[in-house]
Coordinates of C-alpha atoms and ligand atoms in Angstrom, one line a residue:
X8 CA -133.2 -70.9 -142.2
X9 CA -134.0 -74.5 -142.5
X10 CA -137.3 -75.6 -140.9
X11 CA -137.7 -76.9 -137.4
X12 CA -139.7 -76.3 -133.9
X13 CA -140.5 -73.2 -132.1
X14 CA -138.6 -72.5 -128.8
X15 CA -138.8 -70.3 -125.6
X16 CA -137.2 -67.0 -125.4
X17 CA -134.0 -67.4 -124.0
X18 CA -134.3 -71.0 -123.7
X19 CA -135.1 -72.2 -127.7
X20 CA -135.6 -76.1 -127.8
X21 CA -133.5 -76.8 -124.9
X22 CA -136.4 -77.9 -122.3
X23 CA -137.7 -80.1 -124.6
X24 CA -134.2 -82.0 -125.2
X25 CA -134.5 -85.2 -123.2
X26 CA -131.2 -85.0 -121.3
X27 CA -130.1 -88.6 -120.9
X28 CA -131.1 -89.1 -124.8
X29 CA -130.3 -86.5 -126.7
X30 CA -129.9 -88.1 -129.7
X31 CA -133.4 -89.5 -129.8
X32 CA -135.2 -86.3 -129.1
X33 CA -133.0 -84.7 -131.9
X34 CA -133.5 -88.1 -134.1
X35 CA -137.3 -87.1 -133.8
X36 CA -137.3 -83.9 -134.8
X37 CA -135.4 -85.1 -137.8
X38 CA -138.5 -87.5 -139.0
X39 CA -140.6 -84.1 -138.6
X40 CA -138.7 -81.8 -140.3
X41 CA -136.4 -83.0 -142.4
X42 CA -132.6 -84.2 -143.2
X43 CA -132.0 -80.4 -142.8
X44 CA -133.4 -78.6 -139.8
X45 CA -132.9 -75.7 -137.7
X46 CA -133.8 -75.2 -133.5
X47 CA -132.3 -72.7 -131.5
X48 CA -130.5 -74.2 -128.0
X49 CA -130.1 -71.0 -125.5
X50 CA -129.0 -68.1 -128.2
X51 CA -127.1 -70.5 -130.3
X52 CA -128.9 -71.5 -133.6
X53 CA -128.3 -75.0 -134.3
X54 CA -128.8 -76.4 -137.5
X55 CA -128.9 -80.4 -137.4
X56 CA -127.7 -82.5 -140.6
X57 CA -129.1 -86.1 -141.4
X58 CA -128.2 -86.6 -145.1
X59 CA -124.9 -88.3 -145.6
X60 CA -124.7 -86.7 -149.2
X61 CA -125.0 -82.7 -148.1
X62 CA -123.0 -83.9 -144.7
X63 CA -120.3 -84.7 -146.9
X64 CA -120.5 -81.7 -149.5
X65 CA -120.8 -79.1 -146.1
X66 CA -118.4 -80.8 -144.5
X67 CA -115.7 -80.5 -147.2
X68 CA -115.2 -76.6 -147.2
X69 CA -113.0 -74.6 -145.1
X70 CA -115.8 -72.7 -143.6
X71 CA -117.1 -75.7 -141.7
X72 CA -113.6 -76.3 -140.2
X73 CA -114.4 -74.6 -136.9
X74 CA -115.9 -75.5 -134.2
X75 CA -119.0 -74.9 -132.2
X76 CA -119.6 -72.0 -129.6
X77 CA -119.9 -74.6 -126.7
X78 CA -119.5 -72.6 -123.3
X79 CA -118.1 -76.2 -121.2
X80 CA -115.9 -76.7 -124.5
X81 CA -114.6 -73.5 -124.6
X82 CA -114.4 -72.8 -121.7
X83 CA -112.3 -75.4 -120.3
X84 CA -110.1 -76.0 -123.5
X85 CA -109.5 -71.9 -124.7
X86 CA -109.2 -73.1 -127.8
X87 CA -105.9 -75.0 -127.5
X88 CA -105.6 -78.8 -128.2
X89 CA -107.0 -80.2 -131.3
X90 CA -110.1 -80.8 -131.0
X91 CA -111.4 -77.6 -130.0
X92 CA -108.6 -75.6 -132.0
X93 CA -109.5 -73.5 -134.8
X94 CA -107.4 -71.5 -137.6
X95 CA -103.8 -71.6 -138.1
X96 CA -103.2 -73.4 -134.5
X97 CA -105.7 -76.2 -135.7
X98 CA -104.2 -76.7 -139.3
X99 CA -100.4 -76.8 -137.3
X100 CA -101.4 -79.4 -134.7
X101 CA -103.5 -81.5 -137.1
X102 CA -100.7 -81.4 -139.4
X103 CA -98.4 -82.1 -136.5
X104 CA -100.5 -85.5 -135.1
X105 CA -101.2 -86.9 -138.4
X106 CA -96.9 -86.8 -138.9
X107 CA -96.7 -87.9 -135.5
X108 CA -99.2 -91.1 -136.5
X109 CA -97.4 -91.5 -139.6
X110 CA -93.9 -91.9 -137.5
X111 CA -95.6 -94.4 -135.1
X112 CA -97.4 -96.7 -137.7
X113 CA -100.7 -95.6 -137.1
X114 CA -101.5 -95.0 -140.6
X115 CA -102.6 -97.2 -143.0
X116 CA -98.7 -96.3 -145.4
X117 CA -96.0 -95.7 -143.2
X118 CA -92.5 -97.8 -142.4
X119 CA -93.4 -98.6 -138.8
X120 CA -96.9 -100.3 -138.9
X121 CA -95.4 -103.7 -137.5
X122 CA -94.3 -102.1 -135.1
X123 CA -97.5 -100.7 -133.9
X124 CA -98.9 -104.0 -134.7
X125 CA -96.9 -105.5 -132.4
X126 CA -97.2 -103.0 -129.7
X127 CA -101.0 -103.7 -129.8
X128 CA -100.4 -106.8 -129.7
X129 CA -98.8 -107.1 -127.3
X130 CA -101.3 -105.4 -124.5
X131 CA -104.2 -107.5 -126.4
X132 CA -102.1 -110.4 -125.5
X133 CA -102.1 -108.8 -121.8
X134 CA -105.6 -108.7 -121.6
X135 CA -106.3 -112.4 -122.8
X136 CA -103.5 -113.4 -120.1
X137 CA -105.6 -111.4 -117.4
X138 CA -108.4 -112.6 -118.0
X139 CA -107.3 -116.3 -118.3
X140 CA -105.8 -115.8 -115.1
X141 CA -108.1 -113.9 -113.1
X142 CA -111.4 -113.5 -114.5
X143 CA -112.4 -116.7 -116.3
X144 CA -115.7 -118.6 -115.8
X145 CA -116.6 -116.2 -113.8
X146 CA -119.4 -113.5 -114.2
X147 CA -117.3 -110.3 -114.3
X148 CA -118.1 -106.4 -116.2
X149 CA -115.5 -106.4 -118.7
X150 CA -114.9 -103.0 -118.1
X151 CA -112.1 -102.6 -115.7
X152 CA -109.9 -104.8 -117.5
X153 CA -110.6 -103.5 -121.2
X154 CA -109.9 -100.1 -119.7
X155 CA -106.8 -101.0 -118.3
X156 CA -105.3 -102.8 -121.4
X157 CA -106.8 -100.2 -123.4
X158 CA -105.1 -97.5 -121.5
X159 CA -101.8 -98.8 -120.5
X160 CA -101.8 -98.8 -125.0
X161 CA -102.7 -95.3 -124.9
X162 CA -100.7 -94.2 -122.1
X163 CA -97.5 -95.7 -123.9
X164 CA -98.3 -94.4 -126.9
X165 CA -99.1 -90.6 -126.0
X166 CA -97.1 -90.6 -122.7
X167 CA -94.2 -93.2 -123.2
X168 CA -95.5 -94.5 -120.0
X169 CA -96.8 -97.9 -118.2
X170 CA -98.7 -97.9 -114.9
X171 CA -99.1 -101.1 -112.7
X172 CA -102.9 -101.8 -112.6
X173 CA -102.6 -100.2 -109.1
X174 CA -100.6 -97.6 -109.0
X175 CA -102.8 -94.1 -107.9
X176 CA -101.8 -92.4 -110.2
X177 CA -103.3 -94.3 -113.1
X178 CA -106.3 -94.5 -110.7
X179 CA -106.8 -91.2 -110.8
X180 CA -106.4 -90.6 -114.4
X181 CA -108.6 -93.0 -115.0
X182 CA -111.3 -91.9 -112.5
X183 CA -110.9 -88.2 -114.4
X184 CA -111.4 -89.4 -117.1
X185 CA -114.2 -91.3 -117.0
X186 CA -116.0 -88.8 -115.0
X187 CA -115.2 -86.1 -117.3
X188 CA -116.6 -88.0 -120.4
X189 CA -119.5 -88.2 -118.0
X190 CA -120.0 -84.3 -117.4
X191 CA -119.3 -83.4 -120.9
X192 CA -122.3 -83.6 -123.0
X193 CA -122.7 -82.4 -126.5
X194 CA -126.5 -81.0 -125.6
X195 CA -126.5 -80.5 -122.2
X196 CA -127.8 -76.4 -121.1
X197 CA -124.9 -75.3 -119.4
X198 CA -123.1 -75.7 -122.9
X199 CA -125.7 -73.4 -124.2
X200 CA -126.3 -70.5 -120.5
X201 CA -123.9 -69.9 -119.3
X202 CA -125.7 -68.1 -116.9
X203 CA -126.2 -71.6 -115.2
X204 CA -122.9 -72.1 -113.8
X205 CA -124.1 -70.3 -110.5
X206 CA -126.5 -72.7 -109.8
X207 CA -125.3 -75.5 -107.3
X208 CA -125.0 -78.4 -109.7
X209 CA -123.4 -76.7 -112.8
X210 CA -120.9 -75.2 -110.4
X211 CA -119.9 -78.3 -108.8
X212 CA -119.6 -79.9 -112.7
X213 CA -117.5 -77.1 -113.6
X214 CA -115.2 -76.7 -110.5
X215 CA -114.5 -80.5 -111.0
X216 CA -113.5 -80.6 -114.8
X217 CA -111.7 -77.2 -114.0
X218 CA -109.4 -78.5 -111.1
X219 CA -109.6 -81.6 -112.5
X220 CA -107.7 -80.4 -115.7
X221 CA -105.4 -78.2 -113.3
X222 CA -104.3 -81.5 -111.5
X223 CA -103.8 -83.4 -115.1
X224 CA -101.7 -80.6 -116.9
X225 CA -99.5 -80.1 -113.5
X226 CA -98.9 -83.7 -113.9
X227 CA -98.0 -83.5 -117.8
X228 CA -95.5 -80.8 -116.7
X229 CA -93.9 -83.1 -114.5
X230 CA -93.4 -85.9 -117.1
X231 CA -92.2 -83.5 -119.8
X232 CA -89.5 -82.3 -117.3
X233 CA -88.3 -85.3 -116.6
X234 CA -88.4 -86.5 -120.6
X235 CA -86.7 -83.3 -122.1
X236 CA -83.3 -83.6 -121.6
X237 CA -83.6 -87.1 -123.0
X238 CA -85.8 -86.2 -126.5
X239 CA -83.0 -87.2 -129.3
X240 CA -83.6 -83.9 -131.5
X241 CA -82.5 -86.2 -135.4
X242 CA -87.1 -87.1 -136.3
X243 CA -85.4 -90.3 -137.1
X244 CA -84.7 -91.5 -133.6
X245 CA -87.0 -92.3 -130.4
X246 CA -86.8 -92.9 -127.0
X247 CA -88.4 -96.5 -127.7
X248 CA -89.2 -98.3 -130.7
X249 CA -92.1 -95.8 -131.5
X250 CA -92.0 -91.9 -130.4
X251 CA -94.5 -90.8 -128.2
X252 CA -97.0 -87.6 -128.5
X253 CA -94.9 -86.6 -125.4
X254 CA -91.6 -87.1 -126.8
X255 CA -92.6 -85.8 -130.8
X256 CA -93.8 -82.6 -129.0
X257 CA -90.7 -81.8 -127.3
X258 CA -88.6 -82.5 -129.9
X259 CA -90.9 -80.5 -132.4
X260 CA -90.6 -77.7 -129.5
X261 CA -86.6 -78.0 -129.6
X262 CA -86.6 -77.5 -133.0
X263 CA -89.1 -75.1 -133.9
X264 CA -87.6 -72.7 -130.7
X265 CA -86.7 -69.0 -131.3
X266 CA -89.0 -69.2 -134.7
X267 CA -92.8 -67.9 -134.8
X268 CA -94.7 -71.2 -135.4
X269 CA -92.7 -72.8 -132.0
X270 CA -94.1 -69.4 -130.1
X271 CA -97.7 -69.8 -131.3
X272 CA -97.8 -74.0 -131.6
X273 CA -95.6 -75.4 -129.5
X274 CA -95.9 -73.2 -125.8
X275 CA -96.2 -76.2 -122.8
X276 CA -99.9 -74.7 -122.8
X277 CA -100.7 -76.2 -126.1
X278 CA -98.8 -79.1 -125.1
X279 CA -100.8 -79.8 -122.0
X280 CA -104.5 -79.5 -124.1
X281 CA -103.4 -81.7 -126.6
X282 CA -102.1 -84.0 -124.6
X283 CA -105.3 -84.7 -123.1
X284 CA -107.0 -84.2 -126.1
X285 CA -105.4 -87.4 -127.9
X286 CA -105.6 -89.5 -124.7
X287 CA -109.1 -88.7 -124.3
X288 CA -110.1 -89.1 -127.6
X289 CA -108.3 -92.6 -128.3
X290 CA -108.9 -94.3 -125.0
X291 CA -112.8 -93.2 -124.7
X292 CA -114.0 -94.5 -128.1
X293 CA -111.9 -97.6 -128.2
X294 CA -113.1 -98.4 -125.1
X295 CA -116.7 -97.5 -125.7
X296 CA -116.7 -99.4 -128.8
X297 CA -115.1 -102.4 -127.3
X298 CA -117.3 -102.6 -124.4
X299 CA -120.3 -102.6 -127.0
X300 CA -118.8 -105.2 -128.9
X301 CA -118.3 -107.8 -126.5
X302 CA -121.9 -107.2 -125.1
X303 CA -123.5 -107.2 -128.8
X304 CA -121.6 -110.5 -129.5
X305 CA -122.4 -112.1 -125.9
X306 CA -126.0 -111.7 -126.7
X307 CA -126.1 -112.7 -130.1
X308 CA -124.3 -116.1 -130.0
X309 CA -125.4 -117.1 -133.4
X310 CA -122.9 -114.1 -134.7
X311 CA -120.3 -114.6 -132.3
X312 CA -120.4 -118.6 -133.7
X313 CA -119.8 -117.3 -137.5
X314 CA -117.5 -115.1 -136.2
X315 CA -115.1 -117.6 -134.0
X316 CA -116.0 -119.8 -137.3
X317 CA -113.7 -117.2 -139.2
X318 CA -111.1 -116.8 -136.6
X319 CA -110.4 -120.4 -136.9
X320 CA -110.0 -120.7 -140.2
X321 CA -108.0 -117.7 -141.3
X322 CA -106.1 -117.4 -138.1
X323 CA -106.1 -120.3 -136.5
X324 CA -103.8 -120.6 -132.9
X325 CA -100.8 -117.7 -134.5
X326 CA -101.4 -114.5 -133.1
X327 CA -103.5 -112.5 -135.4
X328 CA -102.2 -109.7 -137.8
X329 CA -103.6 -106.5 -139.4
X330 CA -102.4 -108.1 -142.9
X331 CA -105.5 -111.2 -141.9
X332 CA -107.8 -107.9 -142.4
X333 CA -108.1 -108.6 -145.5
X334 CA -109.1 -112.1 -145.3
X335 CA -111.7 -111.9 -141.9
X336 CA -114.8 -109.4 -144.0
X337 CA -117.0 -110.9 -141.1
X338 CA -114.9 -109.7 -138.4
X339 CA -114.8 -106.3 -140.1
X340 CA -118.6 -106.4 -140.6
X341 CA -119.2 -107.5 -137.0
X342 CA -116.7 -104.3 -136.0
X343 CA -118.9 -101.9 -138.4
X344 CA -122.5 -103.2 -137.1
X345 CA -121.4 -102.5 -133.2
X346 CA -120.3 -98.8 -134.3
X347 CA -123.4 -98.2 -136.1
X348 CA -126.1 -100.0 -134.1
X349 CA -124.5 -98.0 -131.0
X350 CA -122.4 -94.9 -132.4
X351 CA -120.1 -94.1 -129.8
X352 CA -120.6 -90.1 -130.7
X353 CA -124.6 -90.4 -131.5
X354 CA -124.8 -86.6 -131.7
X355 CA -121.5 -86.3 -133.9
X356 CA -118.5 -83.8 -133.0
X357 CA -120.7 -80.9 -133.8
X358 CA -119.0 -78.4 -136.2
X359 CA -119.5 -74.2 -136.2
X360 CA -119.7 -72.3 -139.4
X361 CA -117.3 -69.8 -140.0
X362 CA -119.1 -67.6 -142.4
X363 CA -122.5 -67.8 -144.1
X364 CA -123.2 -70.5 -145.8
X365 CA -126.0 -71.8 -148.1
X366 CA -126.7 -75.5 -148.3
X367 CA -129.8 -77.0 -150.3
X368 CA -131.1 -73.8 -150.9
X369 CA -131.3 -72.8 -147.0
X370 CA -128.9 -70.3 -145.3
X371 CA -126.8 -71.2 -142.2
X372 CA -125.2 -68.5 -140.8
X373 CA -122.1 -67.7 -139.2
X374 CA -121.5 -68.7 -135.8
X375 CA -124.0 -71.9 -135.9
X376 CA -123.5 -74.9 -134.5
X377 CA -123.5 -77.6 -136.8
X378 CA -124.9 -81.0 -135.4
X379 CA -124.3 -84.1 -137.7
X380 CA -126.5 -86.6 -136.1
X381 CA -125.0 -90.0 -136.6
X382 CA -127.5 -91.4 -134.4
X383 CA -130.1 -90.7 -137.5
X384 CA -127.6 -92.1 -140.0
X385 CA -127.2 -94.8 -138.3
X386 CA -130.6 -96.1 -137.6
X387 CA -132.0 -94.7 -140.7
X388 CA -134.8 -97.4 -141.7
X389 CA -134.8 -96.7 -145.2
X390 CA -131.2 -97.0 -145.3
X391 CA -130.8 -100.5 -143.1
X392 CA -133.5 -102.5 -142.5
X393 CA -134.6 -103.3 -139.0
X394 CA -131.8 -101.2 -137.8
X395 CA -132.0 -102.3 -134.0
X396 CA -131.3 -105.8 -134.6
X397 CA -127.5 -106.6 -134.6
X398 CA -126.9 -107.8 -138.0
X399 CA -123.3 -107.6 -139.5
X400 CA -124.6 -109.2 -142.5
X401 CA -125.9 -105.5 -143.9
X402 CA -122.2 -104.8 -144.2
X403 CA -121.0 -107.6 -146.7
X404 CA -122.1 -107.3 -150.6
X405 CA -123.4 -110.8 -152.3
X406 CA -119.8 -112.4 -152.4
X407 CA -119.1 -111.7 -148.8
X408 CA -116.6 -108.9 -149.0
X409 CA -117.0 -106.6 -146.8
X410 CA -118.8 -102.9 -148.1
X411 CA -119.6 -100.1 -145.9
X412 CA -122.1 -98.0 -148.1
X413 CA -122.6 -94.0 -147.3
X414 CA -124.9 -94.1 -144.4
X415 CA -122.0 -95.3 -141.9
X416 CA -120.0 -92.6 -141.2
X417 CA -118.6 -93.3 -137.4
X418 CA -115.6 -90.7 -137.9
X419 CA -117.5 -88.3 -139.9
X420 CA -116.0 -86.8 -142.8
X421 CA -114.5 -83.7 -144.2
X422 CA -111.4 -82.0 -143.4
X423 CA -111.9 -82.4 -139.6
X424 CA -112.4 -86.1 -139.8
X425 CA -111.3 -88.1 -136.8
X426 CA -107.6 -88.1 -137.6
X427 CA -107.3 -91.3 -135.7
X428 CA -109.7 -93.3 -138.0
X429 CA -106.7 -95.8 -138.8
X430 CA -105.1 -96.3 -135.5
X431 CA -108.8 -96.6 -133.8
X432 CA -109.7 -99.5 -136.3
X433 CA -105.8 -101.4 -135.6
X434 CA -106.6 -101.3 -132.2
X435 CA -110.6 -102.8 -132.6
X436 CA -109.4 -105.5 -135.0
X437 CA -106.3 -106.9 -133.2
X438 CA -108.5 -106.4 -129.8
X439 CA -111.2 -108.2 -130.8
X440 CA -109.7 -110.7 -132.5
X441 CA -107.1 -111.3 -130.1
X442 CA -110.3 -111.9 -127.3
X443 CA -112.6 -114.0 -129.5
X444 CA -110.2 -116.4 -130.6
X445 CA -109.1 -117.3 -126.8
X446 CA -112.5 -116.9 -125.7
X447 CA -116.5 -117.9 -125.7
X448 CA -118.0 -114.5 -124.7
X449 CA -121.8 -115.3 -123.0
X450 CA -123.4 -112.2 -121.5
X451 CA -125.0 -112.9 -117.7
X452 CA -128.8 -112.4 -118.0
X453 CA -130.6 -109.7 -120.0
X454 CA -128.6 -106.9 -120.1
X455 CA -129.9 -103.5 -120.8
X456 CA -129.5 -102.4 -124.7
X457 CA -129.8 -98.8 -124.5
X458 CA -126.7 -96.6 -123.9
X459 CA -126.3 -93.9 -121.5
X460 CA -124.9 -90.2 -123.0
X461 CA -122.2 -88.4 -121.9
X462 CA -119.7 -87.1 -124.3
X463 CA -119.9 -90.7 -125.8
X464 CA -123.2 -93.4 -125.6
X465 CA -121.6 -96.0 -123.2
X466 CA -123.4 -99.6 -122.2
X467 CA -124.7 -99.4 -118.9
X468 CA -122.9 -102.3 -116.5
X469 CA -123.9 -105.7 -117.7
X470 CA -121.8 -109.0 -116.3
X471 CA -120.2 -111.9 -119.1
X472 CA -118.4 -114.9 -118.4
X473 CA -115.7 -115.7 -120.2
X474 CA -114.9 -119.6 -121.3
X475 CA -111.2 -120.5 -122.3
X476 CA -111.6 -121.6 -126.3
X477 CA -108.1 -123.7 -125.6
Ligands
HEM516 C1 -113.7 -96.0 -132.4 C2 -112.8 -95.0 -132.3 C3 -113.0 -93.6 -132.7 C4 -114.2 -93.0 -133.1 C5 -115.6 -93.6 -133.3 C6 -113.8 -91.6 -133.4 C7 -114.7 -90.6 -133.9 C8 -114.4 -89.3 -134.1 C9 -115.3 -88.3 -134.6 C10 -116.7 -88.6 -135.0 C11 -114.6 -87.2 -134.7 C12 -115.1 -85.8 -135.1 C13 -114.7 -85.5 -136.5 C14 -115.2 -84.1 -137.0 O1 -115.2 -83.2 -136.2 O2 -115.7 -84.0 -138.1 C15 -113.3 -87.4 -134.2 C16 -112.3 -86.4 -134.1 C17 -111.0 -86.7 -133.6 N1 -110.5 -87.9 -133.3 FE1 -111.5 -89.7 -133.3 N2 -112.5 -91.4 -133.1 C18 -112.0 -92.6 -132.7 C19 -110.7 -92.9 -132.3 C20 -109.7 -91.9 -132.3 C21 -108.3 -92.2 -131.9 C22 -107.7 -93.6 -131.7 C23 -107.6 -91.0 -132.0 C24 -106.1 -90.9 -131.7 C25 -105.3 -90.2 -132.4 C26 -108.6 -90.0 -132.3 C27 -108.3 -88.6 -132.4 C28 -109.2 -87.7 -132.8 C29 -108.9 -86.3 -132.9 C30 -107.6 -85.6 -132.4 C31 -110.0 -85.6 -133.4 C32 -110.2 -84.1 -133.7 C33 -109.8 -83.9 -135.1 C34 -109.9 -82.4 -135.5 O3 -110.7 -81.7 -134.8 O4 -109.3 -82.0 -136.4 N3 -109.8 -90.6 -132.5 N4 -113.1 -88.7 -133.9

């Protein structure tokens, strides 16, 4: 096995894991021991990667593909979903999303791109309005109002859907959501004993995600009854200009009844999990990277300046466009510095190894959980300089164009990678640009800089005002 620290019986590392910074406690170890090192959490043998190079050669064979023995995880999901899902169901649903992308413009080739530009657009546009209406000049947390741009995006494009900012039902989503991504830590123990869902606390974590996730799929069930009878079954028509996850699923499900992949993929089980598996995983790291970006340009005004200095001159007053990507390398920059200065998933979606494997000349074996620790990657001093100053410049080579290197890896890499690396950075560039060139961003006081780790590293609250550029 790789190197690393001793443990307790029982117990391995875990009382030594700082629980509100995992990532820094594993981040540690990692200047001890080495890009490659092994601790045991509980029973489960983890082996934690920090060297972009043998991250990207482990990551690229099909015994890496599954997923790790989490008991929350696994025990809330069963395996269905994407995220979670492993074997022939994972390679049909991934297959199935990425098509389903493909048909809504939310890959980089694909016919209906403008469309999706336009949809994005059109809720950035909705968010600038808001805030020009309501929450200028005033010292306001960002957050209610990113989220509920952000989600009435993602609720139309998995769901078909759009909620009134207060209707209760997108309330409660929302509150479920955000609590959830609260409770459902990569290294927290009750991921790792099981044992410790008797005790008061772990109980009351579980009973909530549990009925929580009861609630939500009743719900899903209820929309999908209601869109059936209306899903066109030709791929080449939608309910609206783009198909949602919803409406692709039940047409996939029409079409794929009576035969054995629509019995093992497509049962209203599977539907449900992945479901909530694309909401959650498009709306919580948009969000979280959004809500990092505005404070990291508040407080460096010198940046936001060059940015706004861009803006102007390759944008101007038009409304912005994914083909001015190509043209805005600062913009870009600015987007990559706030995902690596603050990786939204510091300890990585961990990984599980389906067999043995050898890697450097150390064996992992089967069943381990596999930690990629972006966190390391990230703030890696021999890799960028001064890593906790904000500095988009590290991303742009001598001529200005914009270059990302191989220690930045915010949707990891391999087969698994985050298969909605495209759409994710759409929605950050038209977002962002959208809000900076309508408005002077200047964070209230001196916010706190560290993030606070859930499933994702989220800013604590901090206060900006917004001033009207126009
Ligand atoms: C800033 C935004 C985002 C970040 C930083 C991010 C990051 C990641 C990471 C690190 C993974 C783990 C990959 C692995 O296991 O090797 C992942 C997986 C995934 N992401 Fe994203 N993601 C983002 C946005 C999105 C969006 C918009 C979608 C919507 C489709 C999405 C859908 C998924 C799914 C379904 C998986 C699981 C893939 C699988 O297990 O095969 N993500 N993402």
């Amino acid at each position: 096995l790789p190197p690393g620290p001793w443990g307790l019986p029982l117990l391995g590392y875990l009382p030594w894991i700082d629980p509100k910074a995992p990532h820094l406690t594993l981040a540690r170890l990692a200047r001890k021991f080495g890009p490659i090192y092994s601790l045991t959490l509980g029973r489960v043998c983890a082996i934690v990667l920090t060297d972009p190079r043998t991250i990207r050669r482990l990551l690229a064979k099909d015994a890496t593909s599954g997923r790790a023995p989490l008991y929350v995880t696994h025990g809330i999901m069963h395996g269905y979903g994407l995220i979670c899902a492993e074997g022939a169901l994972w390679r049909d649903q991934r297959k199935f999303v990425h098509n389903w992308l493909r048909s809504a413009g939310g890959t980089k080739l694909g016919g209906r791109r403008k469309l999706m530009e336009l949809l994005i657009l059109q809720h950035a546009q909705e968010l600038v309005q808001h805030i020009d209406a309501a929450l200028k000049r005033h010292a306001v947390d960002p957050m209610e109002a990113l989220r509920h741009h952000l989600g009435s995006l993602v609720n139309q494009l998995v769901f078909g859907r759009r909620y009134q900012r207060d209707d209760p039902t997108w309330i409660w989503l929302q509150e479920l959501q955000e609590e959830g991504c609260k409770l459902i830590g990569v290294a927290g123990p009750l991921n790792f004993l099981p044992l410790l869902r008797f005790l008061p606390t772990y109980k009351r974590t579980m009973s909530f995600l549990v009925e929580g996730q009861r609630k939500s799929h009743q719900y899903y069930q209820k929309l999908a009854k209601e869109v059936e009878p209306l899903v066109p079954l030709d791929r080449n028509q939608s309910l609206d200009a783009l198909p949602s996850l919803l409406e692709e699923f039940l047409r996939e499900k029409r079409l794929k009844s009576g035969t054995e992949d629509g019995h093992r993929f497509y049962s209203d089980r599977q539907m449900d999990h992945l479901l909530a598996d694309i909401f959650g995983a498009s709306l919580d790291t948009t969000l979280t990277t959004l809500r990092w970006f505005l404070l990291f340009l508040g407080v460096n005004q010198d940046v936001q300046r060059e940015l706004r200095l861009e803006i102007e001159a390759v944008v101007g007053k038009r409304a912005p466009s994914l083909e001015d990507l190509a043209a805005m390398p600062f913009l870009e920059a600015c987007i990559a510095e706030t995902q690596r200065i603050r990786s939204v998933v510091p300890l990585g979606v961990p990984h599980g190894a389906l067999e043995d494997l050898e890697v450097d000349g150390y064996r992992i074996p089967k069943g381990s959980l596999i930690l990629l620790l972006q966190w390391a990657i990230h703030m890696d001093e021999a890799q960028h300089r001064d890593p906790e100053r904000f500095n988009p410049r590290r991303f742009l080579d001598a001529e200005g164009r914009f270059c990302k290197g191989e220690f930045f890896m915010p949707f990891q890499t391999g087969k698994r990678m985050c298969v909605g690396d495209e759409l994710a950075k759409e929605i950050m560039f038209l977002f962002t640009a959208s809000l900076f060139q309508s408005f002077r961003v200047q964070v209230v006081g001196e916010p706190e800089l560290e993030g606070v780790c859930g499933i994702t590293l989220s800013p604590q609250p901090y206060q900006v005002v917004f001033q009207s550029l126009a």
